[in-house]
Short mmCIF file of C-alpha atoms in Angstrom, two decimals:
data_model
loop_
_atom_site.label_atom_id
_atom_site.label_comp_id
_atom_site.label_asym_id
_atom_site.label_seq_id
_atom_site.Cartn_x
_atom_site.Cartn_y
_atom_site.Cartn_z
CA MET K 1 -0.44 -0.07 0.10
CA GLN K 2 1.71 3.08 -1.42
CA ASP K 3 1.51 5.95 0.87
CA PRO K 4 -1.24 8.31 0.82
CA ARG K 5 -4.05 5.39 1.86
CA LYS K 6 -7.18 6.28 2.03
CA VAL K 7 -9.14 6.88 5.74
CA GLU K 8 -13.41 6.67 5.56
CA VAL K 9 -16.07 7.21 7.99
CA VAL K 10 -19.05 5.05 8.16
CA PHE K 11 -21.97 6.72 10.18
CA THR K 12 -23.48 3.34 11.34
CA PRO K 13 -23.68 -0.51 11.05
CA ASP K 14 -26.71 -0.38 8.16
CA LEU K 15 -24.73 1.64 5.88
CA PHE K 16 -20.88 -0.43 6.16
CA HIS K 17 -21.99 -3.47 3.67
CA HIS K 18 -20.85 -0.04 0.61
CA TYR K 19 -17.69 -0.05 1.94
CA ASN K 20 -14.86 -2.50 0.40
CA SER K 21 -14.02 -3.46 4.17
CA LYS K 22 -11.97 -6.43 3.32
CA ASN K 23 -8.98 -4.71 1.86
CA SER K 24 -9.00 -2.13 5.07
CA VAL K 25 -8.19 -1.76 8.93
CA VAL K 26 -11.88 -0.71 10.89
CA VAL K 27 -11.55 0.94 13.54
CA VAL K 28 -14.72 0.56 15.88
CA VAL K 29 -16.34 3.17 17.92
CA ASP K 30 -18.91 3.56 20.45
CA ILE K 31 -18.24 6.84 22.53
CA LEU K 32 -20.82 6.07 24.41
CA ARG K 33 -20.11 3.85 26.28
CA ALA K 34 -18.40 0.30 25.14
CA THR K 35 -15.45 1.21 23.48
CA SER K 36 -14.33 4.17 26.13
CA ALA K 37 -15.36 1.28 28.80
CA ILE K 38 -13.96 -1.55 26.55
CA CYS K 39 -10.20 0.60 26.59
CA THR K 40 -10.34 1.38 29.72
CA ALA K 41 -10.82 -2.29 30.69
CA PHE K 42 -7.43 -3.14 29.48
CA GLU K 43 -5.82 0.18 30.79
CA ASN K 44 -6.09 -1.52 34.11
CA GLY K 45 -5.16 -4.83 32.83
CA ALA K 46 -7.60 -6.76 31.40
CA ASP K 47 -6.90 -10.10 30.06
CA GLU K 48 -9.83 -10.76 27.38
CA ILE K 49 -13.51 -9.09 26.41
CA ILE K 50 -15.97 -10.94 24.84
CA PRO K 51 -18.47 -8.06 23.33
CA VAL K 52 -22.09 -9.56 23.57
CA PRO K 53 -25.24 -8.13 21.86
CA GLY K 54 -27.54 -10.24 23.72
CA ILE K 55 -28.73 -10.57 27.97
CA GLU K 56 -29.50 -14.26 27.20
CA GLU K 57 -25.69 -15.23 26.09
CA ALA K 58 -24.33 -12.51 29.10
CA LYS K 59 -25.94 -15.23 31.44
CA GLU K 60 -24.04 -18.21 29.77
CA TYR K 61 -20.99 -16.51 30.04
CA LYS K 62 -21.38 -15.58 33.72
CA LYS K 63 -22.25 -19.44 34.01
CA LEU K 64 -18.88 -19.99 32.96
CA GLY K 65 -17.07 -17.71 35.00
CA TYR K 66 -17.04 -14.58 33.08
CA VAL K 67 -16.93 -11.78 34.48
CA VAL K 68 -20.10 -9.48 33.55
CA ALA K 69 -20.83 -6.10 32.83
CA ALA K 70 -24.28 -5.44 31.94
CA GLU K 71 -27.10 -3.13 32.43
CA ARG K 72 -29.99 -1.36 30.61
CA ASP K 73 -31.87 1.84 30.30
CA GLY K 74 -28.77 2.82 33.44
CA LYS K 75 -29.55 -0.79 35.54
CA VAL K 76 -27.01 -3.38 36.11
CA LEU K 77 -29.00 -6.22 35.97
CA GLU K 78 -29.39 -8.64 38.62
CA PHE K 79 -27.26 -11.31 37.23
CA ALA K 80 -24.53 -9.32 36.03
CA ASP K 81 -21.11 -8.10 38.68
CA PHE K 82 -21.85 -4.44 37.51
CA GLY K 83 -22.49 -2.26 35.02
CA ASN K 84 -21.03 -0.29 31.63
CA SER K 85 -20.20 2.86 32.82
CA PRO K 86 -16.26 3.25 32.36
CA TYR K 87 -16.05 3.44 36.48
CA ASN K 88 -16.76 0.20 36.51
CA PHE K 89 -14.31 -0.80 35.49
CA THR K 90 -11.57 -0.78 37.80
CA VAL K 91 -8.05 -3.02 38.88
CA GLU K 92 -9.76 -4.45 41.71
CA ASN K 93 -12.88 -5.50 39.63
CA VAL K 94 -10.78 -6.27 35.87
CA LYS K 95 -7.03 -7.01 36.21
CA ASP K 96 -6.38 -10.16 34.52
CA GLN K 97 -9.65 -11.00 34.35
CA LYS K 98 -12.54 -12.48 31.56
CA ILE K 99 -15.03 -10.31 31.00
CA ALA K 100 -18.48 -10.80 29.01
CA TYR K 101 -19.86 -6.98 27.84
CA SER K 102 -22.93 -7.04 27.29
CA THR K 103 -23.78 -4.19 24.06
CA ILE K 104 -25.83 -3.63 21.66
CA ASN K 105 -24.18 -1.27 19.07
CA GLY K 106 -20.82 -1.72 19.91
CA ALA K 107 -21.16 -6.64 19.32
CA LYS K 108 -23.01 -5.72 16.31
CA SER K 109 -20.46 -3.36 14.77
CA VAL K 110 -17.05 -5.77 15.17
CA ARG K 111 -18.64 -8.78 14.08
CA LEU K 112 -19.77 -6.78 10.81
CA ALA K 113 -16.40 -5.76 10.44
CA GLN K 114 -14.73 -9.33 11.40
CA ASN K 115 -14.02 -9.61 7.86
CA SER K 116 -11.33 -6.99 7.83
CA LYS K 117 -7.56 -7.11 7.57
CA LEU K 118 -7.43 -5.88 11.44
CA VAL K 119 -10.24 -4.63 13.71
CA LEU K 120 -9.16 -1.84 16.45
CA ILE K 121 -11.48 -0.84 19.14
CA ALA K 122 -10.44 3.22 19.50
CA SER K 123 -12.22 5.72 21.98
CA PHE K 124 -11.05 9.45 23.09
CA ILE K 125 -9.46 7.91 25.69
CA ASN K 126 -6.49 5.89 23.27
CA LEU K 127 -6.95 8.13 20.07
CA SER K 128 -3.47 8.95 19.46
CA ALA K 129 -2.39 5.27 20.42
CA ILE K 130 -4.87 4.59 18.00
CA ALA K 131 -3.51 7.23 15.52
CA SER K 132 -0.07 5.93 15.92
CA LYS K 133 -0.85 2.79 15.12
CA LEU K 134 -2.90 3.41 12.18
CA ARG K 135 0.18 5.05 11.05
CA GLU K 136 2.85 2.42 11.74
CA ILE K 137 0.47 0.13 9.63
CA HIS K 138 0.09 0.43 5.47
CA GLU K 139 -3.66 -0.01 4.70
CA ASP K 140 -7.19 2.03 4.06
CA VAL K 141 -8.57 2.86 7.45
CA ILE K 142 -11.83 2.70 7.82
CA ILE K 143 -13.83 4.20 11.69
CA LEU K 144 -17.17 2.91 11.63
CA CYS K 145 -19.52 4.13 13.94
CA ALA K 146 -21.90 2.14 15.79
CA GLY K 147 -24.38 4.35 16.16
CA TRP K 148 -27.73 4.40 17.43
CA LYS K 149 -29.28 1.64 17.35
CA GLY K 150 -28.70 1.64 13.79
CA LYS K 151 -28.80 5.51 13.45
CA PHE K 152 -26.13 7.70 13.19
CA CYS K 153 -25.17 9.44 16.97
CA LEU K 154 -23.08 12.55 17.39
CA GLU K 155 -20.09 11.27 19.60
CA ASP K 156 -19.48 8.31 17.13
CA THR K 157 -19.08 11.56 14.59
CA VAL K 158 -17.29 13.87 16.54
CA PHE K 159 -14.57 11.26 17.46
CA ALA K 160 -14.45 10.06 13.86
CA GLY K 161 -13.79 13.59 12.91
CA ALA K 162 -11.08 13.66 15.44
CA LEU K 163 -9.51 10.72 13.89
CA VAL K 164 -9.33 11.81 10.98
CA GLU K 165 -8.04 14.67 11.13
CA LYS K 166 -5.31 13.25 12.86
CA LEU K 167 -4.83 10.92 10.02
CA THR K 168 -4.67 13.45 7.57
CA GLY K 169 -2.90 16.19 9.01
CA GLY K 170 0.49 14.40 8.77
CA GLY K 171 -0.77 13.45 5.02
CA LEU K 172 -0.43 10.15 5.30
CA PHE K 173 -3.49 9.94 4.93
CA TYR K 174 -6.67 11.30 2.45
CA THR K 175 -10.37 11.26 1.93
CA ARG K 176 -12.76 11.60 -0.09
CA CYS K 177 -15.20 10.63 1.57
CA ASP K 178 -18.01 12.78 2.21
CA SER K 179 -19.38 11.17 5.35
CA ALA K 180 -14.80 11.91 6.54
CA VAL K 181 -15.42 15.72 5.62
CA ALA K 182 -18.01 15.44 8.36
CA SER K 183 -16.49 14.62 10.97
CA LEU K 184 -14.08 16.51 10.03
CA ASP K 185 -16.10 19.58 9.98
CA ILE K 186 -18.26 18.92 12.94
CA TRP K 187 -15.28 18.03 15.42
CA SER K 188 -13.43 21.74 14.23
CA LEU K 189 -16.63 22.96 15.89
CA ALA K 190 -16.82 20.09 18.92
CA LYS K 191 -12.93 20.79 19.96
CA SER K 192 -12.66 23.73 22.13
CA GLY K 193 -15.04 21.88 24.33
CA LEU K 194 -16.07 18.79 23.63
CA LYS K 195 -17.80 17.73 26.28
CA TYR K 196 -20.11 21.28 25.90
CA TYR K 197 -20.69 19.93 22.17
CA ALA K 198 -21.26 16.13 23.31
CA ASP K 199 -24.44 17.63 25.67
CA LYS K 200 -26.23 18.01 21.92
CA ALA K 201 -26.05 14.13 21.44
CA ALA K 202 -29.78 12.31 22.35
CA GLN K 203 -27.14 10.15 24.09
CA THR K 204 -26.69 12.30 26.60
CA ASP K 205 -29.52 13.32 27.42
CA ARG K 206 -30.54 9.45 27.97
CA LEU K 207 -26.64 8.99 29.98
CA ARG K 208 -28.16 12.17 32.27
CA ARG K 209 -32.39 11.02 32.75
CA PHE K 210 -30.71 7.56 34.08
CA GLY K 211 -27.91 9.46 36.60
CA LYS K 212 -24.71 8.43 34.89
CA ASP K 213 -23.78 12.14 33.23
CA SER K 214 -20.29 11.64 35.28
CA ASP K 215 -19.11 8.76 32.98
CA LEU K 216 -18.76 11.74 30.54
CA ASP K 217 -16.00 14.07 32.18
CA TYR K 218 -13.80 10.47 31.81
CA ILE K 219 -14.98 9.44 28.42
CA TYR K 220 -14.45 13.28 26.76
CA THR K 221 -11.10 13.05 27.98
CA THR K 222 -8.17 12.20 25.32
CA ASP K 223 -4.83 10.12 25.93
CA THR K 224 -5.56 8.53 29.44
CA SER K 225 -4.06 5.45 27.91
CA SER K 226 -1.97 4.31 25.09
CA VAL K 227 -4.37 0.61 24.98
CA ILE K 228 -4.53 -1.32 21.56
CA PRO K 229 -7.39 -3.37 21.95
CA VAL K 230 -7.84 -5.71 18.86
CA TYR K 231 -10.58 -7.90 17.89
CA HIS K 232 -10.15 -11.53 16.53
CA GLU K 233 -12.85 -14.15 16.11
CA GLY K 234 -15.07 -12.91 18.82
CA LEU K 235 -12.48 -12.28 21.42
CA ILE K 236 -11.49 -8.73 22.35
CA LYS K 237 -7.63 -9.00 23.12
CA ASP K 238 -4.77 -6.09 23.86
CA TYR K 239 -2.56 -5.86 21.22
CA GLN K 240 0.00 -4.84 22.69
CA ARG K 241 0.00 -7.74 25.94
CA LEU K 242 -1.26 -10.46 22.79
CA MET K 243 2.51 -9.79 20.93
CA LYS K 244 4.47 -10.23 23.88
CA ASP K 245 2.59 -14.28 24.37
CA GLN K 246 3.43 -14.62 21.22
CA MET O 1 -50.60 17.78 16.25
CA GLN O 2 -49.41 20.01 18.72
CA ASP O 3 -46.82 22.67 18.18
CA PRO O 4 -44.04 22.44 18.53
CA ARG O 5 -43.83 19.30 16.06
CA LYS O 6 -40.64 17.44 15.26
CA VAL O 7 -38.18 17.54 12.50
CA GLU O 8 -35.86 14.88 11.69
CA VAL O 9 -33.51 13.98 8.95
CA VAL O 10 -32.33 10.49 7.28
CA PHE O 11 -29.27 10.52 5.30
CA THR O 12 -29.40 7.82 3.41
CA PRO O 13 -32.11 5.67 1.97
CA ASP O 14 -30.58 2.90 3.71
CA LEU O 15 -31.65 4.87 7.05
CA PHE O 16 -35.83 5.03 6.50
CA HIS O 17 -37.08 2.34 8.08
CA HIS O 18 -35.45 3.09 11.47
CA TYR O 19 -38.83 6.13 11.30
CA ASN O 20 -41.91 6.70 11.32
CA SER O 21 -42.47 7.71 8.77
CA LYS O 22 -46.18 6.80 8.12
CA ASN O 23 -47.16 9.27 10.66
CA SER O 24 -45.31 12.46 9.03
CA VAL O 25 -44.44 14.56 6.20
CA VAL O 26 -41.17 13.47 4.16
CA VAL O 27 -39.19 15.84 2.50
CA VAL O 28 -36.94 14.22 -0.43
CA VAL O 29 -34.34 16.01 -0.96
CA ASP O 30 -31.28 15.40 -3.62
CA ILE O 31 -29.51 18.27 -4.79
CA LEU O 32 -27.37 16.94 -7.32
CA ARG O 33 -29.05 16.63 -9.53
CA ALA O 34 -32.60 15.20 -8.94
CA THR O 35 -34.49 17.64 -6.79
CA SER O 36 -33.53 20.42 -8.27
CA ALA O 37 -34.10 19.68 -12.15
CA ILE O 38 -37.16 18.48 -10.48
CA CYS O 39 -38.48 22.30 -9.36
CA THR O 40 -37.39 23.59 -11.92
CA ALA O 41 -38.92 21.95 -14.04
CA PHE O 42 -42.30 22.74 -12.66
CA GLU O 43 -41.15 26.15 -12.44
CA ASN O 44 -41.10 26.49 -16.03
CA GLY O 45 -45.04 24.17 -16.76
CA ALA O 46 -44.19 21.23 -16.61
CA ASP O 47 -47.58 19.03 -16.27
CA GLU O 48 -46.21 15.89 -14.13
CA ILE O 49 -42.86 14.23 -13.53
CA ILE O 50 -42.34 10.08 -13.14
CA PRO O 51 -38.98 9.72 -11.35
CA VAL O 52 -37.76 5.90 -13.39
CA PRO O 53 -35.09 4.65 -12.11
CA GLY O 54 -33.40 1.97 -14.97
CA ILE O 55 -33.18 3.32 -18.34
CA GLU O 56 -34.83 0.67 -19.41
CA GLU O 57 -37.69 1.59 -17.65
CA ALA O 58 -37.16 4.97 -18.91
CA LYS O 59 -37.17 3.34 -22.85
CA GLU O 60 -40.38 2.16 -21.87
CA TYR O 61 -41.80 5.84 -20.81
CA LYS O 62 -40.20 7.45 -24.12
CA LYS O 63 -42.60 4.46 -26.30
CA LEU O 64 -45.21 5.81 -24.78
CA GLY O 65 -45.13 9.62 -25.66
CA TYR O 66 -43.72 11.14 -22.89
CA VAL O 67 -40.56 13.69 -22.54
CA VAL O 68 -36.90 11.36 -21.04
CA ALA O 69 -34.66 13.03 -19.71
CA ALA O 70 -31.72 10.27 -18.04
CA GLU O 71 -28.13 10.60 -18.78
CA ARG O 72 -25.57 8.61 -17.28
CA ASP O 73 -21.61 9.57 -16.48
CA GLY O 74 -22.94 12.68 -17.80
CA LYS O 75 -23.32 11.78 -21.58
CA VAL O 76 -27.09 12.24 -23.02
CA LEU O 77 -28.54 8.53 -23.17
CA GLU O 78 -29.00 8.40 -27.28
CA PHE O 79 -32.97 7.62 -26.69
CA ALA O 80 -33.35 10.23 -23.75
CA ASP O 81 -35.14 13.66 -25.21
CA PHE O 82 -32.26 15.92 -22.54
CA GLY O 83 -29.98 15.28 -19.82
CA ASN O 84 -30.42 15.44 -15.80
CA SER O 85 -28.80 18.93 -15.76
CA PRO O 86 -31.88 21.82 -14.78
CA TYR O 87 -30.46 23.75 -17.43
CA ASN O 88 -31.98 21.38 -19.60
CA PHE O 89 -35.59 21.73 -17.88
CA THR O 90 -36.53 25.05 -20.32
CA VAL O 91 -39.99 26.33 -21.26
CA GLU O 92 -39.62 25.32 -23.64
CA ASN O 93 -38.58 21.60 -23.12
CA VAL O 94 -41.56 20.96 -20.09
CA LYS O 95 -43.90 23.14 -20.39
CA ASP O 96 -47.40 21.33 -20.42
CA GLN O 97 -44.98 17.84 -20.51
CA LYS O 98 -44.84 15.08 -19.42
CA ILE O 99 -42.34 13.76 -18.02
CA ALA O 100 -40.13 10.98 -17.29
CA TYR O 101 -36.49 11.83 -15.37
CA SER O 102 -34.23 8.87 -14.38
CA THR O 103 -32.90 9.26 -11.79
CA ILE O 104 -31.51 6.28 -9.41
CA ASN O 105 -31.23 7.61 -5.63
CA GLY O 106 -34.39 10.23 -6.29
CA ALA O 107 -36.47 7.79 -7.88
CA LYS O 108 -35.61 5.17 -4.46
CA SER O 109 -35.94 7.73 -2.00
CA VAL O 110 -39.37 9.22 -3.13
CA ARG O 111 -41.03 5.06 -3.84
CA LEU O 112 -39.64 4.24 0.23
CA ALA O 113 -41.64 7.85 1.25
CA GLN O 114 -45.28 5.94 -0.52
CA ASN O 115 -45.97 5.41 2.81
CA SER O 116 -46.37 8.88 4.39
CA LYS O 117 -48.72 11.33 5.18
CA LEU O 118 -47.45 13.51 1.83
CA VAL O 119 -44.56 13.80 0.14
CA LEU O 120 -42.81 16.74 -0.86
CA ILE O 121 -39.72 17.80 -3.60
CA ALA O 122 -37.17 20.16 -2.14
CA SER O 123 -33.89 22.05 -3.28
CA PHE O 124 -32.40 25.06 -2.79
CA ILE O 125 -34.52 26.43 -5.33
CA ASN O 126 -37.86 26.51 -3.34
CA LEU O 127 -36.28 26.32 0.26
CA SER O 128 -38.31 28.81 1.52
CA ALA O 129 -41.52 27.87 -0.25
CA ILE O 130 -41.23 24.35 1.11
CA ALA O 131 -40.85 25.48 5.12
CA SER O 132 -43.91 28.06 4.73
CA LYS O 133 -45.72 25.07 3.49
CA LEU O 134 -44.41 22.97 6.31
CA ARG O 135 -45.50 25.29 9.00
CA GLU O 136 -48.61 25.19 7.22
CA ILE O 137 -49.39 21.13 7.19
CA HIS O 138 -49.37 20.44 11.29
CA GLU O 139 -47.21 17.25 11.07
CA ASP O 140 -43.94 16.02 11.70
CA VAL O 141 -41.78 16.41 9.23
CA ILE O 142 -39.18 13.76 8.53
CA ILE O 143 -36.16 15.30 5.87
CA LEU O 144 -35.17 12.71 3.55
CA CYS O 145 -31.14 13.07 1.70
CA ALA O 146 -31.07 11.20 -1.18
CA GLY O 147 -27.58 10.40 -1.10
CA TRP O 148 -25.01 8.50 -3.16
CA LYS O 149 -25.76 4.76 -3.60
CA GLY O 150 -27.00 4.58 -0.23
CA LYS O 151 -23.90 6.40 0.64
CA PHE O 152 -24.55 9.68 3.23
CA CYS O 153 -23.80 12.60 0.56
CA LEU O 154 -22.57 16.33 1.45
CA GLU O 155 -24.54 18.72 -0.89
CA ASP O 156 -27.88 17.04 0.79
CA THR O 157 -27.30 17.40 4.54
CA VAL O 158 -26.29 20.93 3.77
CA PHE O 159 -29.99 21.36 2.60
CA ALA O 160 -31.69 19.49 5.32
CA GLY O 161 -29.55 21.97 8.04
CA ALA O 162 -31.23 24.27 5.85
CA LEU O 163 -34.65 23.60 6.23
CA VAL O 164 -34.02 22.52 9.83
CA GLU O 165 -32.41 25.80 10.63
CA LYS O 166 -35.92 27.37 9.04
CA LEU O 167 -38.76 25.02 10.83
CA THR O 168 -36.83 25.12 14.06
CA GLY O 169 -35.98 28.34 13.72
CA GLY O 170 -39.52 29.70 14.11
CA GLY O 171 -40.46 28.07 17.13
CA LEU O 172 -43.06 25.50 15.75
CA PHE O 173 -40.29 22.74 15.03
CA TYR O 174 -37.87 21.17 17.86
CA THR O 175 -35.77 18.22 16.88
CA ARG O 176 -33.70 15.79 19.35
CA CYS O 177 -32.41 13.98 16.44
CA ASP O 178 -28.48 14.11 15.96
CA SER O 179 -29.14 13.81 12.31
CA ALA O 180 -30.52 16.91 12.28
CA VAL O 181 -28.26 18.70 14.83
CA ALA O 182 -24.98 17.65 12.63
CA SER O 183 -26.95 18.82 9.60
CA LEU O 184 -27.78 22.38 11.58
CA ASP O 185 -23.96 22.25 11.85
CA ILE O 186 -22.68 21.72 8.71
CA TRP O 187 -24.68 24.12 7.46
CA SER O 188 -24.06 26.96 10.19
CA LEU O 189 -20.39 26.31 8.08
CA ALA O 190 -21.52 26.20 5.08
CA LYS O 191 -24.50 29.28 4.62
CA SER O 192 -22.16 32.16 4.22
CA GLY O 193 -20.25 30.84 0.89
CA LEU O 194 -22.91 27.63 -0.08
CA LYS O 195 -20.87 26.94 -3.35
CA TYR O 196 -17.36 27.10 -1.65
CA TYR O 197 -18.29 24.82 0.93
CA ALA O 198 -20.25 22.07 -1.73
CA ASP O 199 -16.91 22.39 -3.15
CA LYS O 200 -15.87 19.54 -0.91
CA ALA O 201 -18.70 17.01 -2.08
CA ALA O 202 -17.01 14.16 -4.10
CA GLN O 203 -20.26 13.92 -6.27
CA THR O 204 -19.15 18.52 -7.38
CA ASP O 205 -15.68 16.91 -8.28
CA ARG O 206 -17.91 14.04 -10.42
CA LEU O 207 -20.02 16.58 -11.72
CA ARG O 208 -17.03 18.61 -12.69
CA ARG O 209 -14.79 15.50 -14.48
CA PHE O 210 -17.81 15.43 -16.87
CA GLY O 211 -17.94 18.81 -17.73
CA LYS O 212 -21.63 19.85 -15.52
CA ASP O 213 -19.86 22.28 -12.74
CA SER O 214 -22.44 25.44 -14.53
CA ASP O 215 -25.39 23.52 -12.84
CA LEU O 216 -23.21 24.26 -9.70
CA ASP O 217 -24.56 27.92 -9.84
CA TYR O 218 -28.47 27.49 -10.41
CA ILE O 219 -28.32 24.27 -7.94
CA TYR O 220 -26.99 26.50 -4.67
CA THR O 221 -28.68 30.16 -5.72
CA THR O 222 -31.77 29.62 -2.68
CA ASP O 223 -35.32 30.53 -3.28
CA THR O 224 -35.79 31.17 -7.17
CA SER O 225 -38.99 29.47 -7.32
CA SER O 226 -42.51 28.59 -5.38
CA VAL O 227 -43.84 25.58 -6.36
CA ILE O 228 -44.28 22.59 -3.85
CA PRO O 229 -43.97 19.02 -6.28
CA VAL O 230 -45.78 16.42 -4.42
CA TYR O 231 -45.01 12.88 -5.20
CA HIS O 232 -48.09 10.84 -4.74
CA GLU O 233 -48.85 7.16 -6.23
CA GLY O 234 -45.82 7.17 -9.11
CA LEU O 235 -46.21 10.55 -9.85
CA ILE O 236 -44.42 14.09 -9.31
CA LYS O 237 -46.98 17.38 -9.69
CA ASP O 238 -46.99 20.91 -8.75
CA TYR O 239 -49.32 21.41 -5.69
CA GLN O 240 -50.32 24.29 -6.97
CA ARG O 241 -51.96 23.62 -9.97
CA LEU O 242 -52.86 20.24 -8.49
CA MET O 243 -55.14 22.07 -5.97
CA LYS O 244 -56.53 24.21 -9.08
CA ASP O 245 -57.43 21.37 -11.34
CA GLN O 246 -59.66 19.72 -8.04
#
């Protein structure tokens, strides 16, 4: 692959089939809150994470001895160990653990992307680390926003814009994708006050109604971690740890 | 329907099924160039327009005596009367005529919307007229962007933002839709130099390659017409003319 390489943005999993993902690295993003929580878990030493879409599937993993993170409408499910807030993924809760994480939009997205060259998991927490890794890997990039129940969502788009800026800014990547251009423009409006801009997102309202808005300060703080979570055959692992073990 | 009413934006036909269109007015927009050309045709006295997706279907209408507008890759198809540029829809070419207009993205969109309360056709050319009509009709509004082969496109989004601004600005409409918020923000960046902003769109590049960029000056000039094209049972008619005939 010659430089500059192509970067594209897909606004929801429903549009993913329009893109040539087989020959690209796919970066999955679900800012509120799946990919933010997953990055936090690896920062705090988790061994592996299985993203599961359904509650029944999560229950099965509980029986198999997994630590289970699962909530619906802001409430931790009774069989789960804790809910989906990144604040739950502490060293005490996750170090060296195998975790099943219940996430509808996030799980759907990583599964969709599984036939691409590589699937990385991104959030503001590991933004710069992901950008560095993508510069190293000589492949085209597709940023797949998990969205909300198939619809476009603002917070994933803001992140996509931030990542497109980092990639195209250095000259190693170009874009001719309208979604990437729109993401860059949304990011240009958001970046001077990220958390305030993100207030416009419908999902921010939902989290606030569930009393989960304290998560936002953490989620919108960039580069607190350098983990590179990788999805492969149903499992998310930490790239560095994976390389060390091989 | 109580005020304020809801306005939402759908970025591509592929996402339309996520929205409750049955109880809404749907505004279809395909700025480059189907809905811009259709508005022009009615401004110049066209009787009716049949949007057809395929070339074979367009040929059939030609045999039935319709005036046919059809092009592919910037070239007028040999059986057609003229191509898809709004500049072709002159009084001489369209007055009192029945026209079959070949448009893949536009035809798909109006057909998808046909089970809604009403389907209107919009472009920058009739922006204010459409906004006035929507204020009169006491229904929720969905703006359906035709996009490009199922993907998001920038020029339809810019228009959606302009229309959302007109509707929510007066207080009769509200939005809690992330796509509408993003459209408003894109429009806020575009409106001071619409044609220059639209240069970023991939479709602008395509038109330029086909030597059709002179269309852009016309297409991005707002409010040159007050027509309200309405789609109903496979046909587009001019609302005012329709009312007069009844």
